Amino acid sequence: MTTGLTPLTAPTEARIREIGSAEILVGIPSYNNADTIGHVVRAVSVGLAKHFPGHRAVLVNSDGGSSDETLAIVARTVIDFQHFFISDQQSILHRIITPYYGIPGKGSAFRTIFEIARQLKARACAVVDADLRSISPEWIELLLRPIMEKGYDYVAPYYLRHKYDGTITNSLAYPLTRALYGQRIRQPIGGEFGFSGDLAAHYLDQHVWDSEVARFGIDIWMTTEAIASGARVCQSFLGAKIHNPKDPAADLSAMLMQVMGALFALMEQHQMLWSGQVGSQPVPLFGFPHEVGVEPIHVNLERMVSHYRQGLTDLEPIWRQVLASDTFTHLCDLQGTSSTDCRVPDELWVQVVYDAAIAYRKRIMPRDHLLKALTPLYLGRTASFVQATQGLTSTEAEQKVEALCHRFERMKPYLVERWQPPTLKPAAPALLHHATLDAGGTHG
Amino acid sequence: MDNFMNQALLKPLELLGQQLLSILPNLLAMSILLLGGLFTAWALGFFIERLLRVIGFDRLCDRLGMNAALLRGGVKTDPSRLVGRSIYWTVLVLASIAALGALNLSPINQFAQSLLAYVPHLVTAAVILLAGYFLSNFVSRAVLIAAVNAGLPPARLIATCSRWGIQALAGAMALEQLGIAQHIVVVGFGITWGGIVLAGAIAFGQGATDLAKGFLERRLGGRQKSGAIDDLHHL
C-alpha cells in the first residue's frame, strides 16, 4: 500500500512521527466553528477518557482555513476530568491540528483524517461535525465500541429528528440507498460515523477526491462504499442531533446536486451490486433508543409550492427530456388549483427519482443542469410530504417514510428495466475481509 | 483567289484550330478535375455521413438540442446527412474552382483566387456561428435553471435574453469576419445593445421603484429575517 499520496503539511508529518502510532483516532472537520468546537472537543476528550482509558488515542482537527478562533480553541481546550468522575486517565490524548489541501469541503477534510489514520495505523476511527451542540461523551463510545469489540467496520448514526428535519435523507438518500443496496441504514448522510482503520485505507485508495465527493457528497459516498466493499455495517443510537443553525437561504440546489450526483454516480459504479438486490434487511442497532424532544421547525409551504409550480411551467422542456412521458403527464395532471395544494405521491416521486437516475446515466444533458433542474421537483415532493404529515406525530410521519421506502423497493424493476446494460467491467470484488452483513437487531 | 481564301478563311480557322488544340489539354484537365472532384465529393460525403451515423452523431445533436433547432428552422434532414451534404458541396465547389483554374484564363484565375482567399473567412464565420449557437443554448439553460431555483418570476425572459444576446454577438462577429458592412454591424450592435440597457434601466427605474428600493435596502441593510423564509433542514 502506498503512503503519502494525500499531501500533509510538514508540521503534521512531524507530529505524526512524534506520536508514532495510535489505536483510536477521532476526526473533527471544521471551518469557522469557534462557537461550538470547544464543546465538541470536550465531549470527545471525556468520551475517550471515560470509555477507552487504556487506549492510545489521537484527536485530529482538519480545518478548512478558519478565520475565527476555531484552531486556538481546539488547541487550548482543557478538561477537568474529575468533574466527570474520571480519576484515572491512563493515556494522554494527542491532538493534531492541521489544514487540509484540495477542493474546499468536508470530503477533503476527511481525506486528511483518513491519511493520518493510515499513517498512525489506527484500529478504530470516528468523525464528528464541529457544529454539534447535542454531542455527549457517549457518542464516542457508541461510534467506536462496535469496531473495537464487535468487529464491525462501519457505524452509521441513528438520530431522533423532527419529522421535517433531514428531508433529503427522508425522501431520497435513505429510501434510495435502502432499495438499491438492501441495507436499512436510516441516516446514510448523518455526518457522524465510526469506521475501522482498514476501511479508512480503502476510502483513501479510491480516486474520488477531485469530484463532488470532496464536498457534500462525502457522507453518502462513505456509506455506499462501505456497503459495496463488503464491510460489516451497523448503526448506533445517538439521541437527538442539534447543531448550529445553518443559513436557511443556503444554496439548496448545490446541496441537492452534490448528494444526488454522488448517489447517481455510485449507482453507475456499483451497478452489478444493486441490480440483482431484491428487498432490504435491517441493520443492527446499538445503543438505547429513547424519546427526546426535538426543536420545532417552521415550514413555508406556500414558497415551496410556488417554486414547484414555477418549475412545472418554466422548466417544462428540461423536465420533458429528463422524465418519462407518463411521469411528466402525471405530474401535470395531479396539480390542484390552490396556492398551497401540491401533490407528488410516493409512486410518482419514485418514478421521478428513477427517471432522473436513468437520464443521468444516459447523459442526456450536462449533469449539473440535470441535477439542478430537479430542485423545484424536490421542493414539490417536500411540500407534498409536509401536507400529508401535518398533524401527525413523528412516529406516524416515520411510517410514511417507511411506506415510501417500500414503494422504492417494489418499483425497483422499473429502474432495472430502463437502466442500460453495463458497458464497463463488473465491479471489483469486496476489498475488505468481511463478505456478509449481519442481519437482525432493531431498525428504524 | 487562292491567296484570299488562304488569308481570309483558312488562316483564322487554322488559328482557331491551334487555339482549340492549345486549350484542349486544359479542357481535358478541367474535365478530369471536375469528374475527380465529383467522385471525391460523393465518396467523402457518403463516408463521413456513414461514419457520423455509426458514432451516434445524431443522438449527440439531439441531446444538444440541435435537431429541435433544425426542425424549428424547417430543416427535416438529420444532422449526419446535413454534414455529409455540406462536405459534398464544399468539395465540389473547391473542385470547380480548381477546374476553372486549369483553363489558365487570367480573369477566371483571378476570380478563383479571390474565391479561395475568401474560404478561410467563410469557415471561421461558420465556426463562430456554430460555437455561438452551442454556447447560447448552454448558457440560456443554465440561466433558466438558476433563475427558477432562485424563484425569479421572469426566469424564461432572462434565459431568452441571454440566448439571443449571445447569438446576436456571434452573428455580429461572423459578419465582421465575412467583411460584410463591418462598420454598420459594429455600430448597429452597439446602438442596439446600448438601447436595450438604457431601456431596461429606465423601465426598472420608472416601473419598479419599490422593487429597486427593496433590493438595495436588503443588500445594504443585510438580509432581513422574515417569516417568508422557513428553517427546514434538508440534509
XYZ file of C-alpha atoms in Angstrom:
679
model
C 0.000 0.000 0.000
C 1.376 3.370 -0.915
C 1.520 6.145 1.626
C 1.983 9.855 1.296
C -0.433 10.192 -1.629
C -2.506 12.666 0.360
C -0.441 15.786 0.958
C 0.090 16.723 4.608
C 1.899 19.759 5.964
C 5.433 19.361 7.290
C 4.414 20.103 10.935
C 1.648 17.489 10.659
C 4.102 14.917 9.265
C 6.467 15.723 12.157
C 3.659 15.396 14.705
C 2.672 12.012 13.257
C 6.278 10.810 13.570
C 6.336 12.083 17.144
C 3.151 10.216 18.069
C 4.170 7.080 16.195
C 1.002 5.031 16.349
C -2.487 5.091 17.844
C -5.333 2.682 18.399
C -8.138 5.218 18.185
C -8.484 8.358 16.086
C -11.317 10.871 16.258
C -11.511 13.444 13.481
C -13.276 16.799 13.547
C -13.557 18.654 10.231
C -14.061 22.363 10.846
C -14.499 25.744 9.229
C -15.247 28.781 11.394
C -16.827 26.783 14.219
C -15.481 28.761 17.164
C -18.943 28.792 18.816
C -19.271 25.056 19.143
C -15.961 23.300 18.592
C -14.879 23.679 22.222
C -17.917 21.673 23.324
C -17.199 19.007 20.675
C -13.537 18.709 21.723
C -14.572 18.366 25.400
C -17.149 15.691 24.569
C -14.604 13.734 22.519
C -11.897 14.039 25.201
C -14.217 12.953 28.011
C -15.682 10.164 25.874
C -12.229 8.745 25.147
C -11.031 9.097 28.749
C -14.203 7.552 30.166
C -14.807 4.710 27.737
C -11.360 3.931 26.326
C -8.965 4.877 29.158
C -6.269 2.359 28.320
C -6.108 3.039 24.592
C -3.697 5.318 22.798
C -5.920 7.944 21.142
C -5.478 10.929 18.841
C -7.819 13.821 18.118
C -7.398 15.314 14.644
C -8.835 18.678 13.712
C -8.812 19.066 9.916
C -9.560 22.711 9.212
C -10.588 24.453 6.008
C -8.881 27.784 6.777
C -10.997 29.192 9.605
C -10.613 32.915 10.142
C -12.049 32.858 13.663
C -10.758 31.309 16.884
C -11.513 27.691 15.878
C -7.908 26.453 15.823
C -6.941 28.244 19.024
C -9.963 26.812 20.854
C -9.091 23.261 19.776
C -5.509 23.767 20.967
C -6.315 25.301 24.342
C -9.473 23.464 25.437
C -8.717 21.719 28.720
C -10.921 19.299 30.597
C -11.113 18.770 34.315
C -11.732 15.036 34.295
C -12.637 14.942 37.978
C -15.945 16.630 37.155
C -16.774 13.578 35.109
C -15.764 11.107 37.821
C -12.668 10.136 35.846
C -9.768 9.918 38.253
C -7.547 7.525 36.364
C -6.861 8.802 32.876
C -4.330 6.234 31.765
C -3.496 7.559 28.305
C -2.827 11.110 27.118
C -4.999 12.322 24.263
C -2.738 13.599 21.489
C -4.011 16.421 19.308
C -3.173 17.140 15.699
C -4.434 20.421 14.290
C -3.896 20.595 10.574
C -5.157 22.380 7.492
C -6.222 20.256 4.557
C -5.384 20.504 0.875
C -7.717 20.059 -2.089
C -11.197 21.215 -3.059
C -12.701 23.157 -0.119
C -15.230 20.898 1.583
C -15.874 18.216 4.140
C -14.628 15.476 1.814
C -11.141 16.958 1.575
C -11.067 17.378 5.361
C -11.965 13.693 5.753
C -9.272 12.693 3.290
C -6.628 14.275 5.534
C -8.121 12.495 8.572
C -8.041 9.142 6.712
C -4.412 9.704 5.734
C -3.385 10.462 9.320
C -5.316 7.376 10.481
C -3.427 5.279 7.941
C -0.038 6.645 8.940
C -0.780 6.133 12.651
C -2.142 2.640 11.923
C -5.331 3.451 13.838
C -7.594 0.476 14.521
C -10.811 2.404 15.012
C -11.763 5.902 13.871
C -14.715 8.223 14.263
C -15.608 11.567 12.722
C -17.947 14.130 14.273
C -19.103 17.510 12.968
C -17.685 20.632 14.605
C -21.068 22.431 14.795
C -22.751 19.905 17.100
C -24.496 21.148 20.222
C -26.007 17.842 21.345
C -22.886 15.659 21.251
C -22.130 13.852 24.516
C -19.209 11.596 25.566
C -21.453 8.581 24.988
C -21.464 9.290 21.245
C -17.767 8.419 21.142
C -18.372 5.072 22.808
C -21.321 4.300 20.541
C -19.351 5.128 17.384
C -16.162 3.282 18.368
C -17.088 0.278 20.510
C -18.817 -1.725 17.716
C -15.499 -1.510 15.843
C -13.211 -2.118 18.801
C -15.136 -5.013 20.311
C -17.702 -6.366 17.863
C -15.670 -6.482 14.675
C -17.780 -4.039 12.674
C -16.186 -1.860 10.016
C -18.699 0.943 9.726
C -21.011 2.550 12.257
C -23.720 4.846 10.924
C -25.509 7.244 13.283
C -29.162 6.865 14.220
C -30.737 10.104 15.438
C -34.172 11.183 16.521
C -35.097 14.127 14.332
C -38.093 16.318 13.756
C -40.341 14.953 11.025
C -39.320 17.858 8.776
C -35.625 17.688 9.630
C -33.461 15.949 7.044
C -35.877 15.995 4.122
C -33.221 14.993 1.571
C -32.431 11.998 3.810
C -36.099 11.037 4.207
C -37.238 11.451 0.636
C -34.140 10.456 -1.267
C -30.939 9.255 0.422
C -32.471 6.701 2.814
C -35.144 5.168 0.545
C -32.869 5.004 -2.497
C -29.857 3.566 -0.639
C -32.099 1.024 1.040
C -33.799 -0.046 -2.204
C -30.536 -0.233 -4.130
C -28.201 -1.930 -1.694
C -30.691 -3.711 0.577
C -29.425 -2.243 3.877
C -31.740 -0.203 6.081
C -29.290 2.479 7.186
C -31.628 5.196 8.457
C -29.131 8.082 8.342
C -26.809 7.389 5.417
C -25.791 11.053 5.277
C -25.799 11.635 9.015
C -22.463 13.362 9.419
C -21.076 11.336 12.335
C -19.547 7.942 11.577
C -17.319 5.278 13.072
C -15.105 3.146 10.852
C -12.190 0.754 11.032
C -8.628 1.620 10.028
C -8.914 -0.853 7.131
C -11.965 0.944 5.808
C -10.197 4.321 6.119
C -7.339 2.936 3.999
C -9.862 1.614 1.468
C -11.513 5.049 1.253
C -8.128 6.662 0.642
C -7.365 4.344 -2.242
C -10.455 5.416 -4.189
C -9.941 8.066 -6.865
C -12.798 10.357 -5.930
C -11.089 13.208 -4.203
C -11.353 15.656 -7.078
C -15.055 15.000 -7.630
C -18.273 16.102 -5.891
C -17.416 13.602 -3.147
C -14.894 16.123 -1.859
C -17.830 18.404 -0.936
C -21.281 17.452 0.447
C -21.219 14.057 -1.279
C -18.738 12.515 1.163
C -21.347 11.177 3.628
C -23.384 9.152 1.147
C -20.200 8.057 -0.567
C -18.725 6.685 2.681
C -21.904 4.742 3.478
C -22.314 3.306 -0.009
C -18.653 2.492 -0.393
C -18.742 0.685 2.977
C -21.651 -1.476 1.800
C -20.106 -2.054 -1.629
C -16.746 -3.068 -0.204
C -18.381 -5.795 1.875
C -17.744 -4.067 5.194
C -19.757 -5.114 8.271
C -22.183 -2.278 8.888
C -24.192 -1.326 11.973
C -25.927 1.715 13.481
C -25.673 3.413 16.879
C -28.474 5.337 18.542
C -27.143 8.800 19.398
C -30.363 10.544 20.520
C -31.212 13.978 19.136
C -28.958 15.804 16.730
C -28.848 19.519 17.380
C -26.337 21.618 15.518
C -25.721 25.285 14.878
C -28.422 26.726 12.631
C -27.289 26.928 9.026
C -28.249 29.754 6.715
C -31.763 28.797 5.550
C -31.104 30.576 2.271
C -28.031 28.403 1.626
C -27.969 27.121 -1.923
C -30.314 24.154 -1.796
C -29.748 23.272 -5.439
C -25.988 22.910 -4.879
C -26.619 20.732 -1.825
C -29.132 18.577 -3.689
C -26.882 18.376 -6.722
C -23.968 17.071 -4.692
C -25.963 14.467 -2.743
C -27.965 13.325 -5.771
C -24.886 13.437 -8.015
C -22.962 11.229 -5.580
C -25.911 8.800 -5.333
C -26.267 8.503 -9.108
C -22.520 8.287 -9.729
C -22.323 5.470 -7.186
C -25.213 3.730 -8.967
C -23.153 3.697 -12.151
C -20.117 2.402 -10.301
C -21.895 -0.370 -8.386
C -24.485 -1.449 -10.924
C -23.569 -5.109 -10.633
C -24.091 -4.925 -6.891
C -27.537 -3.319 -6.794
C -29.227 -4.557 -9.947
C -29.762 -8.047 -8.533
C -30.643 -6.947 -4.996
C -34.274 -7.561 -4.031
C -35.860 -6.148 -0.863
C -33.886 -4.984 2.166
C -32.775 -6.220 5.555
C -32.446 -4.490 8.923
C -29.047 -3.285 10.092
C -28.078 -3.955 13.752
C -28.659 -1.016 16.054
C -26.555 -0.420 19.171
C -27.391 1.940 21.991
C -30.556 2.538 23.975
C -33.356 4.095 21.878
C -35.409 6.608 23.830
C -37.761 9.505 23.147
C -36.307 13.005 23.075
C -37.823 16.407 22.490
C -36.904 17.885 19.135
C -36.802 21.531 18.160
C -39.856 22.738 16.213
C -39.350 23.551 12.543
C -41.262 26.250 10.679
C -42.121 25.419 7.114
C -43.131 27.932 4.451
C -45.364 25.696 2.378
C -46.527 28.421 0.010
C -42.955 29.235 -1.004
C -42.141 25.613 -1.758
C -45.296 25.104 -3.805
C -44.654 28.325 -5.707
C -41.125 27.118 -6.595
C -42.547 23.805 -7.730
C -45.225 25.396 -9.892
C -42.718 27.722 -11.496
C -40.567 24.700 -12.298
C -43.551 22.964 -13.834
C -44.064 25.816 -16.289
C -40.586 27.262 -16.843
C -38.543 24.058 -16.746
C -41.075 22.059 -18.745
C -38.758 21.439 -21.747
C -35.978 20.194 -19.452
C -38.274 18.000 -17.346
C -39.760 16.516 -20.510
C -36.252 15.470 -21.549
C -35.370 14.048 -18.137
C -38.605 12.310 -17.162
C -40.510 9.575 -18.925
C -43.523 10.972 -20.768
C -46.120 9.359 -18.476
C -44.247 10.588 -15.392
C -44.414 14.162 -16.657
C -48.064 13.822 -17.671
C -48.923 12.535 -14.190
C -47.102 15.462 -12.607
C -49.165 17.938 -14.627
C -52.459 16.099 -14.140
C -52.191 15.912 -10.357
C -51.792 19.590 -9.645
C -54.532 21.284 -7.678
C -55.596 24.871 -8.026
C -54.970 26.180 -4.518
C -51.707 28.056 -3.976
C -50.670 25.632 -1.237
C -52.022 22.453 -2.768
C -49.285 20.248 -4.145
C -49.428 16.542 -4.762
C -46.447 14.403 -5.613
C -47.494 10.976 -4.315
C -44.990 8.261 -3.397
C -45.294 6.321 -6.632
C -44.794 9.390 -8.774
C -41.800 10.564 -6.705
C -40.150 7.153 -7.062
C -40.682 7.336 -10.821
C -39.164 10.833 -10.873
C -36.053 9.680 -8.982
C -35.593 6.579 -11.128
C -36.149 8.566 -14.348
C -33.596 11.140 -13.200
C -31.059 8.399 -12.428
C -31.550 6.928 -15.896
C -31.243 10.354 -17.535
C -28.054 10.961 -15.533
C -26.690 7.642 -16.715
C -27.558 8.409 -20.370
C -26.049 11.901 -20.123
C -28.985 13.423 -21.958
C -27.721 16.876 -20.946
C -24.883 18.302 -18.842
C -25.204 16.548 -15.492
C -25.022 19.745 -13.454
C -28.014 21.093 -15.364
C -29.974 17.898 -14.928
C -29.426 17.714 -11.173
C -30.035 21.403 -10.518
C -33.226 21.321 -12.596
C -34.658 18.795 -10.128
C -34.662 21.273 -7.219
C -38.262 22.503 -7.754
C -39.413 18.890 -8.086
C -37.756 18.045 -4.783
C -39.428 21.073 -3.181
C -42.777 19.895 -4.603
C -42.256 16.476 -3.079
C -41.222 18.029 0.257
C -44.335 20.240 0.234
C -46.426 17.198 -0.554
C -44.862 15.317 2.386
C -45.447 18.272 4.714
C -49.106 18.416 3.674
C -49.519 14.690 4.141
C -47.960 14.663 7.614
C -49.442 17.828 9.100
C -50.866 16.951 12.498
C -49.115 13.595 12.615
C -46.665 12.609 15.335
C -43.033 11.856 14.476
C -43.741 8.133 14.752
C -46.660 8.408 12.339
C -44.537 10.501 9.956
C -41.847 7.832 10.191
C -44.414 5.302 8.982
C -44.926 7.472 5.902
C -41.159 7.381 5.255
C -41.280 3.604 5.691
C -44.114 3.394 3.151
C -42.036 5.432 0.693
C -39.114 3.037 1.190
C -41.354 0.053 0.418
C -42.520 1.855 -2.726
C -38.897 2.391 -3.794
C -38.215 -1.319 -3.274
C -41.357 -2.509 -5.078
C -40.730 -0.261 -8.076
C -37.058 -1.195 -8.435
C -37.765 -3.382 -11.501
C -38.871 -0.124 -13.234
C -35.318 1.163 -12.750
C -33.539 -2.089 -13.603
C -35.507 -2.483 -16.855
C -34.700 1.005 -18.066
C -31.093 1.108 -16.928
C -28.852 0.330 -19.887
C -26.760 -2.850 -19.838
C -23.297 -2.321 -18.398
C -20.550 -1.278 -20.739
C -17.824 -1.484 -18.141
C -16.344 -4.460 -16.415
C -18.207 -5.780 -13.333
C -17.465 -4.021 -10.066
C -14.319 -5.119 -8.245
C -14.829 -7.806 -5.612
C -15.087 -6.893 -1.948
C -11.867 -5.371 -0.750
C -12.412 -5.871 2.930
C -12.207 -9.137 4.775
C -15.938 -9.477 5.515
C -18.254 -10.655 2.811
C -21.618 -10.610 4.510
C -23.544 -8.192 6.635
C -25.218 -9.021 9.886
C -28.958 -9.168 9.928
C -31.328 -8.759 12.811
C -31.438 -6.205 15.593
C -33.570 -3.123 15.902
C -34.061 -0.886 12.906
C -35.657 2.376 12.076
C -8.409 33.997 -105.195
C -6.459 31.176 -103.595
C -4.490 33.720 -101.668
C -7.690 35.361 -100.454
C -9.113 32.003 -99.407
C -5.947 31.234 -97.513
C -5.744 34.644 -95.800
C -9.404 35.373 -95.154
C -10.888 31.976 -94.372
C -8.348 29.248 -93.737
C -5.917 31.299 -91.677
C -8.483 32.231 -88.992
C -9.738 28.675 -88.997
C -6.209 27.437 -88.600
C -5.625 29.887 -85.776
C -8.859 28.818 -84.137
C -7.837 25.214 -84.505
C -4.435 25.962 -82.992
C -6.046 27.825 -80.116
C -8.508 24.978 -79.582
C -5.669 22.482 -79.677
C -3.695 24.524 -77.159
C -6.747 24.726 -74.854
C -7.636 21.067 -75.286
C -5.209 19.788 -72.630
C -6.562 22.425 -70.245
C -10.137 21.405 -71.065
C -9.179 17.807 -70.518
C -7.561 18.709 -67.184
C -10.676 20.660 -66.214
C -12.924 17.705 -67.066
C -10.706 15.319 -65.117
C -10.654 17.665 -62.130
C -14.422 18.082 -62.301
C -15.075 14.367 -62.587
C -12.488 13.567 -59.917
C -13.920 16.266 -57.663
C -17.425 14.956 -58.215
C -16.355 11.443 -57.287
C -14.307 12.613 -54.275
C -17.162 14.819 -53.064
C -19.632 11.947 -53.329
C -17.280 9.420 -51.686
C -16.229 11.761 -48.889
C -19.788 12.923 -48.207
C -21.076 9.344 -48.172
C -18.234 8.088 -45.957
C -18.480 10.941 -43.431
C -22.270 10.568 -43.260
C -21.976 6.834 -42.538
C -19.210 7.407 -40.016
C -21.247 10.028 -38.153
C -24.234 7.692 -38.042
C -22.059 4.902 -36.632
C -20.573 7.055 -33.864
C -24.006 8.375 -32.840
C -23.641 11.968 -34.009
C -27.424 12.293 -34.458
C -28.037 11.264 -30.843
C -25.419 13.756 -29.656
C -27.058 16.550 -31.650
C -30.426 15.516 -30.259
C -29.051 15.879 -26.714
C -27.585 19.264 -27.553
C -30.928 20.435 -28.911
C -29.646 20.775 -32.486
C -32.348 18.540 -34.002
C -35.087 20.582 -32.368
C -33.475 23.807 -33.632
C -33.228 22.415 -37.162
C -36.876 21.364 -37.066
C -37.818 24.834 -35.846
C -35.964 26.203 -38.859
C -37.903 23.891 -41.200
C -34.952 21.549 -41.811
C -36.152 17.969 -41.554
C -32.859 16.342 -42.591
C -30.915 14.653 -39.826
C -27.545 16.184 -38.801
C -25.398 13.352 -40.207
C -26.950 13.774 -43.653
C -26.606 17.542 -43.346
C -22.874 17.314 -42.601
C -22.430 14.752 -45.395
C -24.162 17.003 -47.933
C -22.192 20.056 -46.714
C -18.940 18.192 -47.269
C -20.133 17.049 -50.711
C -20.896 20.606 -51.792
C -17.740 22.063 -50.230
C -15.518 19.581 -52.063
C -17.483 20.103 -55.274
C -17.107 23.889 -55.096
C -13.377 23.570 -54.385
C -13.006 21.126 -57.289
C -14.908 23.505 -59.583
C -12.615 26.372 -58.627
C -9.582 24.186 -59.273
C -11.118 23.069 -62.588
C -11.677 26.675 -63.650
C -8.077 27.415 -62.701
C -6.977 24.627 -65.034
C -8.273 26.650 -68.031
C -5.464 29.112 -67.281
C -7.511 32.171 -68.264
C -6.470 35.247 -66.318
C -9.966 36.638 -65.388
C -11.097 33.192 -64.261
C -7.829 32.683 -62.381
C -8.294 35.955 -60.546
C -11.883 35.047 -59.661
C -10.812 31.600 -58.435
C -8.021 33.059 -56.328
C -10.266 35.623 -54.684
C -12.869 32.909 -54.040
C -10.218 30.671 -52.469
C -8.908 33.531 -50.336
C -12.444 34.028 -49.012
C -12.870 30.391 -47.929
C -10.969 30.726 -44.592
C -13.223 33.652 -43.664
C -16.297 31.594 -44.518
C -15.048 28.696 -42.397
C -14.190 30.985 -39.473
C -17.612 32.645 -39.660
C -19.326 29.243 -39.710
C -17.313 28.098 -36.682
C -18.180 31.305 -34.808
C -21.888 30.849 -35.571
C -21.836 27.215 -34.528
C -19.900 27.912 -31.307
C -22.240 30.821 -30.550
C -25.240 28.571 -31.032
C -23.967 25.883 -28.658
C -22.802 28.425 -26.095
C -26.119 30.260 -26.188
C -28.029 27.002 -25.609
C -25.796 26.025 -22.705
C -25.857 29.431 -21.072
C -29.589 30.008 -21.502
C -30.384 26.625 -19.933
C -28.022 27.300 -17.011
C -29.538 30.768 -16.565
C -33.093 29.384 -16.731
C -32.394 26.727 -14.067
C -30.580 29.189 -11.791
C -33.353 31.777 -12.146
C -36.116 29.231 -11.409
C -34.188 27.908 -8.396
C -33.785 31.490 -7.175
C -37.546 31.951 -7.582
C -37.273 34.805 -10.098
C -40.622 35.169 -11.899
C -39.199 36.306 -15.278
C -36.874 33.286 -15.462
C -37.822 32.451 -19.040
C -37.402 36.032 -20.188
C -33.935 36.246 -18.635
C -32.941 32.942 -20.247
C -34.287 34.018 -23.651
C -32.422 37.336 -23.420
C -29.178 35.539 -22.609
C -29.702 33.184 -25.570
C -30.411 35.941 -28.101
C -27.692 38.160 -26.660
C -25.039 35.519 -27.284
C -26.432 34.596 -30.700
C -26.545 38.250 -31.760
C -22.960 38.707 -30.614
C -21.913 35.600 -32.554
C -23.806 36.853 -35.629
C -22.074 40.241 -35.453
C -18.676 38.588 -35.105
C -19.407 36.298 -38.062
C -20.475 39.223 -40.274
C -17.328 41.113 -39.301
C -15.287 38.067 -40.253
C -17.001 37.953 -43.656
C -16.288 41.637 -44.142
C -19.938 42.467 -44.737
C -20.737 46.042 -43.759
C -18.229 45.921 -40.920
C -18.889 49.403 -39.572
C -22.650 49.092 -39.836
C -22.529 45.824 -37.875
C -20.383 47.270 -35.090
C -22.377 50.490 -34.852
C -25.692 48.657 -35.152
C -24.734 46.208 -32.446
C -23.521 48.993 -30.159
C -26.683 51.044 -30.653
C -28.975 48.037 -30.125
C -27.152 46.832 -27.016
C -26.885 50.316 -25.547
C -30.563 50.867 -26.300
C -31.570 47.665 -24.538
C -29.535 48.524 -21.447
C -30.879 52.091 -21.370
C -34.465 50.922 -21.910
C -34.043 48.325 -19.169
C -32.638 50.901 -16.764
C -35.439 53.404 -17.485
C -38.103 50.703 -17.226
C -36.664 49.455 -13.930
C -36.351 52.982 -12.543
C -39.827 54.060 -13.611
C -41.830 50.890 -13.223
C -40.125 49.093 -10.380
C -39.037 51.808 -7.976
C -40.249 49.873 -4.957
C -38.519 46.727 -6.138
C -35.246 48.615 -6.632
C -35.627 50.255 -3.227
C -36.353 46.941 -1.542
C -33.427 45.286 -3.300
C -30.988 47.994 -2.248
C -32.316 48.001 1.305
C -31.846 44.256 1.550
C -28.361 44.447 0.019
C -27.112 47.388 2.026
C -29.010 46.710 5.226
C -28.281 42.988 5.382
C -30.646 40.106 4.746
C -33.836 40.566 6.725
C -35.171 37.712 8.767
C -38.779 37.300 7.881
C -41.458 34.708 8.145
C -41.127 34.169 4.412
C -38.041 32.018 4.903
C -38.509 28.654 6.557
C -35.961 26.829 8.696
C -36.227 23.462 7.041
C -33.058 21.337 7.339
C -32.658 19.423 4.116
C -29.640 17.248 4.916
